[in-house]
Structure formats: C-alpha cells, structure tokens
mmCIF file of N, CA and C in Angstrom:
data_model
loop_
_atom_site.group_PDB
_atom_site.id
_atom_site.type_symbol
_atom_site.label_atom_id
_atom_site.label_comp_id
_atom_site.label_asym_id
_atom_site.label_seq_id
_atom_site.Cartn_x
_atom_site.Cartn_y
_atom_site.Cartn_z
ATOM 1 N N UNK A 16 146.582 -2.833 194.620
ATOM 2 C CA UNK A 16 145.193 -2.728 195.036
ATOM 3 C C UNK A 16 144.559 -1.514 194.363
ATOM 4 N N UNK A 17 143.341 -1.452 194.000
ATOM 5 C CA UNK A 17 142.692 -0.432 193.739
ATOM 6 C C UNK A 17 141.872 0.391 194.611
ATOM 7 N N UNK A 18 142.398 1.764 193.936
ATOM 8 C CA UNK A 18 141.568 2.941 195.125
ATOM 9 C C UNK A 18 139.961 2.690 195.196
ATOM 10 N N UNK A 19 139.463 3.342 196.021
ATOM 11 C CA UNK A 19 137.851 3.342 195.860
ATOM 12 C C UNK A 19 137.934 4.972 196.691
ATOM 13 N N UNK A 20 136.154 5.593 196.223
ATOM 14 C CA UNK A 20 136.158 6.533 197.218
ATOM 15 C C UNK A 20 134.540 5.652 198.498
ATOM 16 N N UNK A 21 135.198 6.166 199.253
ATOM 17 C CA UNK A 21 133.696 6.053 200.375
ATOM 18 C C UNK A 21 133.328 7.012 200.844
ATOM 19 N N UNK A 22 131.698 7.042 200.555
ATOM 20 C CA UNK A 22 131.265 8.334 200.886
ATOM 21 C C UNK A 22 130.312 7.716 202.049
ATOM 22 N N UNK A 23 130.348 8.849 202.744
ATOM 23 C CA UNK A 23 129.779 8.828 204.196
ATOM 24 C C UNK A 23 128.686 10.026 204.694
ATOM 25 N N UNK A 24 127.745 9.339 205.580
ATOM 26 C CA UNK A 24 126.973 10.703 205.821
ATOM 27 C C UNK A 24 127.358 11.269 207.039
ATOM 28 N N UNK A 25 126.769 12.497 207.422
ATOM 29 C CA UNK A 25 127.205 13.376 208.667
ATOM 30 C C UNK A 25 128.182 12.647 210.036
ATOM 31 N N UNK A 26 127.543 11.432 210.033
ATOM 32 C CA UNK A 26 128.332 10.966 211.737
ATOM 33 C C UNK A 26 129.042 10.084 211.118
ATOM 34 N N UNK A 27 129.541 9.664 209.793
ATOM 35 C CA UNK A 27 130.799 9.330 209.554
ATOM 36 C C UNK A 27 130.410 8.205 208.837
ATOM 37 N N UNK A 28 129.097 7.611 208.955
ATOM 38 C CA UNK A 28 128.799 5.582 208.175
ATOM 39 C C UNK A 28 129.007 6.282 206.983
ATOM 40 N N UNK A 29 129.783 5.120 206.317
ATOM 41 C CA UNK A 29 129.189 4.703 205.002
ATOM 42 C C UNK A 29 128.112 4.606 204.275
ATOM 43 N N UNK A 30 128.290 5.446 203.623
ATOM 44 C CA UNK A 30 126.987 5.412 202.654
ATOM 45 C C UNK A 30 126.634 4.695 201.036
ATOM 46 N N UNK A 31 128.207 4.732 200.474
ATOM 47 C CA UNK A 31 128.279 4.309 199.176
ATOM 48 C C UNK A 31 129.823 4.482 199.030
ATOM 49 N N UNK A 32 129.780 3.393 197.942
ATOM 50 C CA UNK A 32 131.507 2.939 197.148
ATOM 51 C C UNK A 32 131.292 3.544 196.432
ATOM 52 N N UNK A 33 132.436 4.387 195.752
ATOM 53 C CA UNK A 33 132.684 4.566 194.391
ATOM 54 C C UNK A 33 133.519 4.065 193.445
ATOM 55 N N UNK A 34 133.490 3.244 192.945
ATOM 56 C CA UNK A 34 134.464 2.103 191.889
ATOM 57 C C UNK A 34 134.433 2.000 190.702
ATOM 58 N N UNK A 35 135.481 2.373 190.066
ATOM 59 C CA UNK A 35 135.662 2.321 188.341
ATOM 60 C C UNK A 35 134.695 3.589 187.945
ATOM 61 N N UNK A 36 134.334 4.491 188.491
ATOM 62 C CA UNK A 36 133.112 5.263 188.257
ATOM 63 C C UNK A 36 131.754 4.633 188.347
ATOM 64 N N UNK A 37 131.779 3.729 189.036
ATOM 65 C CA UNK A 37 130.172 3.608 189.728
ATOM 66 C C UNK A 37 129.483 3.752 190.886
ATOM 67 N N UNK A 38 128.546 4.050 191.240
ATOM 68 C CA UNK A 38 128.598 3.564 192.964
ATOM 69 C C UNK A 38 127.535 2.784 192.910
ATOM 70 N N UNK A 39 127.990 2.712 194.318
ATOM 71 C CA UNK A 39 127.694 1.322 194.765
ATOM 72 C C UNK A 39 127.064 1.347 196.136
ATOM 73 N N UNK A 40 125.661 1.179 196.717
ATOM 74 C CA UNK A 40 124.912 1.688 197.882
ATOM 75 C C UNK A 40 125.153 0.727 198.924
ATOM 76 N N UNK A 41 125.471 1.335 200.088
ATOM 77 C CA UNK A 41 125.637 0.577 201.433
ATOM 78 C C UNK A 41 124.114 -0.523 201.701
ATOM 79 N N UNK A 42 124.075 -1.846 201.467
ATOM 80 C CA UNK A 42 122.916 -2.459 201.798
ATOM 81 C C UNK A 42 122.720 -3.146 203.553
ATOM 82 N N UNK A 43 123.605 -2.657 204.527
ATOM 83 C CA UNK A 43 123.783 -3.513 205.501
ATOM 84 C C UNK A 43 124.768 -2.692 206.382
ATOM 85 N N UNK A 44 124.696 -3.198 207.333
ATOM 86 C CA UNK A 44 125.399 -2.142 208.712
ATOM 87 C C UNK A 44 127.354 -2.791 208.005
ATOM 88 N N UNK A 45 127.526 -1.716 208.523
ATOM 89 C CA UNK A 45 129.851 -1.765 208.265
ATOM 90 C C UNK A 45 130.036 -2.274 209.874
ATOM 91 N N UNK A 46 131.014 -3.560 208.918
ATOM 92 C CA UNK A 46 131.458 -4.206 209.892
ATOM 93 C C UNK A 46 133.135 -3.534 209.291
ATOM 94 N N UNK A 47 133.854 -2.676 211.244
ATOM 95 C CA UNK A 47 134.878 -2.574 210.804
ATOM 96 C C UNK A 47 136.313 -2.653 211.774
ATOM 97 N N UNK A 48 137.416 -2.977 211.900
ATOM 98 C CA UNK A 48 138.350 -3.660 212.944
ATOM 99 C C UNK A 48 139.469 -3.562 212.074
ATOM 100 N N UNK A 49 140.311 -3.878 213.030
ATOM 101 C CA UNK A 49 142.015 -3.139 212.757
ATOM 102 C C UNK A 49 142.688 -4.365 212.803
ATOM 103 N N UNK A 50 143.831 -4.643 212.082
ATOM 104 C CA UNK A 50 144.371 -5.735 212.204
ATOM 105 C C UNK A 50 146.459 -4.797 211.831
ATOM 106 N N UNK A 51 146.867 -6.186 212.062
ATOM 107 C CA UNK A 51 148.229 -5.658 212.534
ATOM 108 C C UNK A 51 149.160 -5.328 211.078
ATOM 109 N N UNK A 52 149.837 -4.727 210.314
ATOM 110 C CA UNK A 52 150.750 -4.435 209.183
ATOM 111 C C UNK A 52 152.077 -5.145 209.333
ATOM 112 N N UNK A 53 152.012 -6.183 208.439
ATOM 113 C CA UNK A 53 153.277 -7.222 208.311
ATOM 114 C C UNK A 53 154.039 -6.575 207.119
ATOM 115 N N UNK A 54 154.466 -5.425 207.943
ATOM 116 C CA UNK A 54 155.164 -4.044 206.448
ATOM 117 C C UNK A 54 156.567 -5.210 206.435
ATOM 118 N N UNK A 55 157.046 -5.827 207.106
ATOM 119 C CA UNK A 55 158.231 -6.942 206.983
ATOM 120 C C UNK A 55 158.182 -7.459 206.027
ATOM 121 N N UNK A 56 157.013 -8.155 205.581
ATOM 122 C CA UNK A 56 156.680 -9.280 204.368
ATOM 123 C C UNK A 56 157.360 -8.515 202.664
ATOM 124 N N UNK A 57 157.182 -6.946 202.835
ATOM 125 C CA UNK A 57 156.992 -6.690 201.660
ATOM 126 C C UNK A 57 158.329 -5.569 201.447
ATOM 127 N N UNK A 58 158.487 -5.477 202.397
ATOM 128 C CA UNK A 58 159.992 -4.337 202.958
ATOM 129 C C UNK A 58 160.898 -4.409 203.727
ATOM 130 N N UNK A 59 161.983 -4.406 203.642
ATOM 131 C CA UNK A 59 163.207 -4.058 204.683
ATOM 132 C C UNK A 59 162.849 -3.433 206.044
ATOM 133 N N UNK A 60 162.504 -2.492 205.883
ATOM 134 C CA UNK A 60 162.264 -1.319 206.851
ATOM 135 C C UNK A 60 160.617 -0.836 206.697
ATOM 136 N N UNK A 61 160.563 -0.566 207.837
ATOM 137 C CA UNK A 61 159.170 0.392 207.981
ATOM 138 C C UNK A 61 158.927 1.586 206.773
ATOM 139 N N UNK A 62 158.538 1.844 205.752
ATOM 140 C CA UNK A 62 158.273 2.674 205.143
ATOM 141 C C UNK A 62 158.319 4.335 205.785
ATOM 142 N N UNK A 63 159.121 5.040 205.594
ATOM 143 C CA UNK A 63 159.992 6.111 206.082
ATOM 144 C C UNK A 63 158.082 7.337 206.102
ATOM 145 N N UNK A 64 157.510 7.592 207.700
ATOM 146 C CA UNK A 64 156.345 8.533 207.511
ATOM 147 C C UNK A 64 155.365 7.572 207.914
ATOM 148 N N UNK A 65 155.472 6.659 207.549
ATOM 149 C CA UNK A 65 154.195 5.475 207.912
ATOM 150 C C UNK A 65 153.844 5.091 209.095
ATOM 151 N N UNK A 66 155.058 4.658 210.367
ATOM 152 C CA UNK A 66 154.960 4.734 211.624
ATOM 153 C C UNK A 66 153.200 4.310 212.141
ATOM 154 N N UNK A 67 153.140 3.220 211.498
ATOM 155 C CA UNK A 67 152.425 3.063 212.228
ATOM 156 C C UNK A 67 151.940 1.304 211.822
ATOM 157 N N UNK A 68 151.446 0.583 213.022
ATOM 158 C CA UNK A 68 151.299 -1.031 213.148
ATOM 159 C C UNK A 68 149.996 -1.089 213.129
ATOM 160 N N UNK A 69 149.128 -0.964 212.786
ATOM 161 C CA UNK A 69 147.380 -1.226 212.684
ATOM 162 C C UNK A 69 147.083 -0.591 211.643
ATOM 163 N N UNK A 70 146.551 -1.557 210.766
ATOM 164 C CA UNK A 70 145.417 -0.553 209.715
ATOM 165 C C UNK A 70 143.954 -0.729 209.635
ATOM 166 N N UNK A 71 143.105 -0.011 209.421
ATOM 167 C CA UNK A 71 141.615 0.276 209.818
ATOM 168 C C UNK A 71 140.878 -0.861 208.339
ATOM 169 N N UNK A 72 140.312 -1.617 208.585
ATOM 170 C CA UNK A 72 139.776 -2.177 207.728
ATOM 171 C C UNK A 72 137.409 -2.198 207.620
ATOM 172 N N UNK A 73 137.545 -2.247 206.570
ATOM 173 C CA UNK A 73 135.947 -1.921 206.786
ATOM 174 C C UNK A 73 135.356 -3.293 205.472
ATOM 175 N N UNK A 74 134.009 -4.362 206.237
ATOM 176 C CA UNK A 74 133.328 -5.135 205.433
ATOM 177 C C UNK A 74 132.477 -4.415 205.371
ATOM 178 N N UNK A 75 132.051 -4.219 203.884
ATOM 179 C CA UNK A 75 130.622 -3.481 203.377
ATOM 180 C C UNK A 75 129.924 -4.200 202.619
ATOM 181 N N UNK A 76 128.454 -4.554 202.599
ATOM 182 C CA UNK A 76 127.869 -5.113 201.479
ATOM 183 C C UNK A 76 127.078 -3.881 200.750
ATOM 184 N N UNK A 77 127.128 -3.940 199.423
ATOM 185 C CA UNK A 77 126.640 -2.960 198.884
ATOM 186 C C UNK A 77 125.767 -3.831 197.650
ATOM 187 N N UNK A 78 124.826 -2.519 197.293
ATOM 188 C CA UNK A 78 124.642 -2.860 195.501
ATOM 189 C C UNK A 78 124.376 -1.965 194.956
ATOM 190 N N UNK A 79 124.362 -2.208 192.923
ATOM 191 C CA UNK A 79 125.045 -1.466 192.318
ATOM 192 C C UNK A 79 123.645 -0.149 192.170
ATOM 193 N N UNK A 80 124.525 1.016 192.320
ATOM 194 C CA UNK A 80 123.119 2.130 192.599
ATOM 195 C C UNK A 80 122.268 1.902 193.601
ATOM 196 N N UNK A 81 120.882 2.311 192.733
ATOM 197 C CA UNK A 81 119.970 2.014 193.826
ATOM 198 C C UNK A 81 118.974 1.008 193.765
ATOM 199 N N UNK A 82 119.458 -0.062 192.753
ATOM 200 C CA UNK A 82 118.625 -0.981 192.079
ATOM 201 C C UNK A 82 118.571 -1.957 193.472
ATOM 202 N N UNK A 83 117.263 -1.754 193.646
ATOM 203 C CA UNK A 83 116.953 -3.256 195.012
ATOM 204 C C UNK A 83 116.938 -4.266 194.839
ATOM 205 N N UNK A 84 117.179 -4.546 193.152
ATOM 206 C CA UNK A 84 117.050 -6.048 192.847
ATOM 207 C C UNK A 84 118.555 -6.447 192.267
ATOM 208 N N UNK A 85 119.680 -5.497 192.676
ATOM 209 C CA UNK A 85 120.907 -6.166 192.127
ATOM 210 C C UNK A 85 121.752 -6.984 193.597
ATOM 211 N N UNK A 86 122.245 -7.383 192.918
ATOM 212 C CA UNK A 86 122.523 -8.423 194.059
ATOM 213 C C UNK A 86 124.084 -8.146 194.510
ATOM 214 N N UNK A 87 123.875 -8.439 196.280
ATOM 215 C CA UNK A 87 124.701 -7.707 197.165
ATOM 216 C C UNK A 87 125.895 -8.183 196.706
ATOM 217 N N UNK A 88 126.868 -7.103 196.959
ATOM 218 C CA UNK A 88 128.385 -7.238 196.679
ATOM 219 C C UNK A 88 129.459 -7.308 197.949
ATOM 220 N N UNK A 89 129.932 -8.114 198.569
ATOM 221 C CA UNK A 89 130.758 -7.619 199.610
ATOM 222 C C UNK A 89 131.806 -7.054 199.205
ATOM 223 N N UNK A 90 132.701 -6.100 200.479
ATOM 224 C CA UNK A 90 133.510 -5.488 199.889
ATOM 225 C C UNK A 90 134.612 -5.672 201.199
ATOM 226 N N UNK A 91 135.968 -5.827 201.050
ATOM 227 C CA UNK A 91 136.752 -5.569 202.091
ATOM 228 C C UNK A 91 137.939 -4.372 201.661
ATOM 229 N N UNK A 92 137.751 -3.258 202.481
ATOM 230 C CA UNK A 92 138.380 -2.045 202.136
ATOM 231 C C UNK A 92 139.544 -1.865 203.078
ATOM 232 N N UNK A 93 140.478 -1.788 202.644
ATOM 233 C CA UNK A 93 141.955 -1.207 203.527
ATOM 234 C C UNK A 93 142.154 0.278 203.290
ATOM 235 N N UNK A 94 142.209 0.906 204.884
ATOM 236 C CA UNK A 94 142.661 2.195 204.981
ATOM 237 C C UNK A 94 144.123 2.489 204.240
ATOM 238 N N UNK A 95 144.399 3.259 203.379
ATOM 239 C CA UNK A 95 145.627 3.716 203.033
ATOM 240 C C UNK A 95 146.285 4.629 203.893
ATOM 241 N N UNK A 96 146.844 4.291 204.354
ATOM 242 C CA UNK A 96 147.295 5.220 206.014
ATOM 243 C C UNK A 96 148.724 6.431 205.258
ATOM 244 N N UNK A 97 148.761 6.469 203.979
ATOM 245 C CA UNK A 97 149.463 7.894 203.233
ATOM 246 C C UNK A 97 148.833 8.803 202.996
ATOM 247 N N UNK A 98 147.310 8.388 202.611
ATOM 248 C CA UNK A 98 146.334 9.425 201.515
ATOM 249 C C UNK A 98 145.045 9.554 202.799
ATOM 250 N N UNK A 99 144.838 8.492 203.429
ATOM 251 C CA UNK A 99 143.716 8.579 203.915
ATOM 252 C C UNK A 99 142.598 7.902 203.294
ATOM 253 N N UNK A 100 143.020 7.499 202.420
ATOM 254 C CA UNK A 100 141.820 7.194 201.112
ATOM 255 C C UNK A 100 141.692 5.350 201.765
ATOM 256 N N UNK A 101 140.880 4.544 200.647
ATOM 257 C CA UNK A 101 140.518 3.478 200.700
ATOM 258 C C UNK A 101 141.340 2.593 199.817
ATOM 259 N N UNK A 102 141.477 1.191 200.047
ATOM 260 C CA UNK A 102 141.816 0.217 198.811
ATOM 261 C C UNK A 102 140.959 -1.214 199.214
ATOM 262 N N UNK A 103 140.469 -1.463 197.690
ATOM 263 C CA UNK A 103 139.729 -2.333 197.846
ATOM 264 C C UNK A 103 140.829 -3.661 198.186
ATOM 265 N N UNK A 104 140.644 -4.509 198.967
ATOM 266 C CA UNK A 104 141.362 -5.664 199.266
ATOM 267 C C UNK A 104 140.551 -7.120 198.433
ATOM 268 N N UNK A 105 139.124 -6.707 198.394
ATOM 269 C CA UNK A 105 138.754 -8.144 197.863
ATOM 270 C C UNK A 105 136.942 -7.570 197.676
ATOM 271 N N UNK A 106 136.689 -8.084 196.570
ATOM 272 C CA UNK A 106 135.176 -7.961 196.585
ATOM 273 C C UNK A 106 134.671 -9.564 195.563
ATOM 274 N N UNK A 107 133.497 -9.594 196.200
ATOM 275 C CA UNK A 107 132.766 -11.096 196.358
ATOM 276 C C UNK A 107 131.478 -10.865 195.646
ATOM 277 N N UNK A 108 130.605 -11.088 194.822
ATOM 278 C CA UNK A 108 129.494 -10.832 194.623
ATOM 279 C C UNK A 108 128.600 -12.145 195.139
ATOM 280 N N UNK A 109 127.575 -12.044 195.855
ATOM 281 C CA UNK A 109 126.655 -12.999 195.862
ATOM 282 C C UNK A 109 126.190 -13.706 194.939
ATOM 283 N N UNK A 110 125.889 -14.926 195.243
ATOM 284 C CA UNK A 110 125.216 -15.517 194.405
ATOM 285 C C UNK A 110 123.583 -15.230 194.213
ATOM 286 N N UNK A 111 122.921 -15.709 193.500
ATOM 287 C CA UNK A 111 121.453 -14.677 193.099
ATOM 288 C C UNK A 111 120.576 -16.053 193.216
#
C-alpha cells in the first residue's frame, strides 16, 4: 500500500491528502469507522508490538488542489498502527 500524508486542522478533520507530492483538498465531510485486522490471513502470529485488533479507517472525497472544477476523488485510508501515518487502501475517481 502506499503512504499518504493527511493534514488536518486544529480539532483534528481532515483537511487535505498528500499523494505522490500533490494535494489533494477535502471536498465533503470524513466518513470514518474501525473494522477488525485479519493479521491471520497474512501471518503466523500477531506481528510482535502491534497488539492490537481494530484499525481506524477514514472515506475522504477530495480534489486535486483547489481547482473546483476537478473532479472528486474518493479515497479509503488505513491507519498504519506502527508509524501512525496513513495508507491509501483504494482510490476511485468520479466520473465527470
């Protein structure tokens, strides 16, 4: 998966993606919910520090800058629960 950064304002929303070196502006409220880590599927054992069964997931629609006429991108972001950081899981562009 690839990293992203998310930048956020004072009380914590999302404000903008940062991807491949672009960003990318929050167009729409974050839809965001936890779902369960099937660390089984991909490992023996629980990853040694990780300790933990839920990861934080966030849907964002964005577009690119601040252009009002580019057309919305969804985004589904997985918490990296090592770094803290983001990974993009899947992004969708609208159709226009």
């Amino acid at each position: 998966m690839e990293y992203v950064v998310v930048k956020t304002s004072r009380e914590g929303i999302p404000t903008a993606v940062v991807r491949g070196g672009r960003e990318w502006a929050v167009a729409a409220e974050t839809v965001r919910w936890f779902e369960r880590v099937s660390w089984w599927e991909d490992q023996r054992r629980m990853p040694k520090g990780l300790g933990r069964v839920d990861v934080e997931v966030l849907q964002i629609q964005v577009r690119l800058g601040s252009n009002l006429r580019s057309a919305l991108t969804t985004m589904v972001l997985e918490r990296d629960g090592l770094g803290g950081g983001w990974r993009l899981r899947e992004a969708e562009a609208d159709a226009v």
